[in-house]
mmCIF file of C-alpha atoms and ligand atoms in Angstrom:
data_model
loop_
_atom_site.group_PDB
_atom_site.id
_atom_site.type_symbol
_atom_site.label_atom_id
_atom_site.label_comp_id
_atom_site.label_asym_id
_atom_site.label_seq_id
_atom_site.Cartn_x
_atom_site.Cartn_y
_atom_site.Cartn_z
ATOM 1 C CA MET A 116 6.058 -5.445 13.547
ATOM 2 C CA ARG A 117 4.554 -8.411 11.746
ATOM 3 C CA LEU A 118 2.502 -8.292 8.560
ATOM 4 C CA LYS A 119 0.154 -10.923 7.199
ATOM 5 C CA CYS A 120 0.801 -11.709 3.557
ATOM 6 C CA PRO A 121 -2.496 -13.005 2.103
ATOM 7 C CA LEU A 122 -0.528 -15.769 0.345
ATOM 8 C CA CYS A 123 2.193 -16.703 2.881
ATOM 9 C CA GLY A 124 0.669 -15.832 6.249
ATOM 10 C CA GLU A 125 2.166 -13.757 9.054
ATOM 11 C CA ARG A 126 5.804 -12.725 8.521
ATOM 12 C CA ASP A 127 8.362 -10.354 10.013
ATOM 13 C CA ARG A 128 8.184 -6.787 8.668
ATOM 14 C CA ARG A 129 11.787 -7.071 7.413
ATOM 15 C CA GLU A 130 10.595 -9.438 4.660
ATOM 16 C CA PHE A 131 8.570 -6.579 3.140
ATOM 17 C CA TYR A 132 9.504 -3.532 1.062
ATOM 18 C CA TYR A 133 7.539 -0.362 1.856
ATOM 19 C CA PHE A 134 6.477 1.515 -1.291
ATOM 20 C CA GLY A 135 4.178 4.225 0.069
ATOM 21 C CA ASP A 136 0.600 5.451 -0.010
ATOM 22 C CA ALA A 137 -1.779 3.038 -1.746
ATOM 23 C CA VAL A 138 -3.332 6.014 -3.561
ATOM 24 C CA VAL A 139 -1.005 5.075 -6.454
ATOM 25 C CA LEU A 140 -3.525 2.320 -7.281
ATOM 26 C CA ALA A 141 -6.122 5.004 -8.158
ATOM 27 C CA ARG A 142 -4.326 6.374 -11.229
ATOM 28 C CA PRO A 143 -6.163 9.244 -12.998
ATOM 29 C CA ASP A 144 -7.406 8.858 -16.561
ATOM 30 C CA PRO A 145 -4.807 9.922 -19.165
ATOM 31 C CA ASP A 146 -6.898 13.008 -20.055
ATOM 32 C CA ALA A 147 -7.726 13.937 -16.418
ATOM 33 C CA GLY A 148 -5.847 17.223 -16.653
ATOM 34 C CA ILE A 149 -2.645 18.656 -15.216
ATOM 35 C CA SER A 150 -4.122 19.390 -11.781
ATOM 36 C CA ALA A 151 -5.249 15.782 -11.241
ATOM 37 C CA TRP A 152 -1.889 14.437 -12.428
ATOM 38 C CA ASP A 153 0.060 16.938 -10.291
ATOM 39 C CA ASP A 154 -1.925 15.844 -7.229
ATOM 40 C CA TYR A 155 -1.451 12.133 -8.069
ATOM 41 C CA LEU A 156 2.312 12.454 -8.582
ATOM 42 C CA HIS A 157 3.314 14.909 -5.847
ATOM 43 C CA ASN A 158 0.776 15.269 -3.038
ATOM 44 C CA ARG A 159 0.278 12.772 -0.230
ATOM 45 C CA ASP A 160 -1.659 12.959 3.010
ATOM 46 C CA ASN A 161 0.159 12.258 6.265
ATOM 47 C CA PRO A 162 -2.679 11.438 8.656
ATOM 48 C CA ALA A 163 -2.485 10.529 12.310
ATOM 49 C CA GLY A 164 -4.784 7.536 12.163
ATOM 50 C CA VAL A 165 -5.760 4.929 9.606
ATOM 51 C CA THR A 166 -3.696 4.724 6.401
ATOM 52 C CA ARG A 167 -3.512 2.345 3.464
ATOM 53 C CA ASP A 168 0.024 1.640 2.284
ATOM 54 C CA LEU A 169 1.486 -0.440 -0.510
ATOM 55 C CA TRP A 170 4.075 -3.061 0.480
ATOM 56 C CA GLN A 171 5.781 -5.857 -1.441
ATOM 57 C CA HIS A 172 6.560 -9.236 0.119
ATOM 58 C CA GLU A 173 10.067 -8.874 -1.282
ATOM 59 C CA ALA A 174 11.729 -11.747 0.617
ATOM 60 C CA GLY A 175 8.747 -14.039 0.121
ATOM 61 C CA CYS A 176 6.277 -14.497 -2.708
ATOM 62 C CA ALA A 177 6.854 -10.976 -4.192
ATOM 63 C CA ALA A 178 3.135 -10.133 -3.999
ATOM 64 C CA TRP A 179 2.074 -6.479 -3.705
ATOM 65 C CA ILE A 180 -0.063 -5.975 -0.623
ATOM 66 C CA VAL A 181 -2.201 -3.114 0.647
ATOM 67 C CA VAL A 182 -1.765 -2.792 4.416
ATOM 68 C CA THR A 183 -4.391 -0.859 6.370
ATOM 69 C CA ARG A 184 -2.875 0.295 9.649
ATOM 70 C CA ASP A 185 -3.261 2.891 12.363
ATOM 71 C CA THR A 186 -0.259 5.229 12.563
ATOM 72 C CA VAL A 187 -1.156 6.205 16.140
ATOM 73 C CA SER A 188 -1.609 2.751 17.719
ATOM 74 C CA HIS A 189 0.597 0.897 15.148
ATOM 75 C CA GLU A 190 -2.144 -1.721 14.853
ATOM 76 C CA VAL A 191 -2.357 -3.515 11.502
ATOM 77 C CA LEU A 192 -6.069 -3.617 10.695
ATOM 78 C CA ASP A 193 -6.100 -5.485 7.373
ATOM 79 C CA THR A 194 -3.948 -6.773 4.531
ATOM 80 C CA ALA A 195 -5.104 -7.584 1.011
ATOM 81 C CA LEU A 196 -3.551 -8.349 -2.341
ATOM 82 C CA ALA A 197 -3.176 -5.120 -4.316
ATOM 83 C CA SER A 198 -4.335 -6.879 -7.472
ATOM 84 C CA ASP A 199 -7.670 -7.745 -5.817
ATOM 85 C CA LEU A 200 -8.204 -4.136 -4.670
ATOM 86 C CA LYS A 201 -7.233 -2.685 -8.046
ATOM 87 C CA ARG A 202 -9.783 -4.951 -9.763
ATOM 88 C CA ALA A 203 -12.432 -3.860 -7.235
ATOM 89 C CA MET A 204 -11.654 -0.158 -7.911
ATOM 90 C CA SER A 205 -12.053 -0.421 -11.720
HETATM 91 ZN ZN1 LIG B 194 3.871 -13.581 0.498
#
């Protein structure tokens, strides 16, 4: 598998570190309550289809990247800098 780093271009998947579900970018407010924090810390979806995952270009520029991919077809649909998406979400 190859991933496109927005800064470095297309690279082999082995240059990247997989962190997990990109939902970690949508952190609840500090006073959101125990249920919201429990869900944020412990519960993750495992869909057959399109997912958004957080990866780091560990052997390259070290940028954090959100990869949108299809877990059924293994097609990578989009990559974007996590910092850009986090700014867009706030
Ligand atoms: Zn890079």
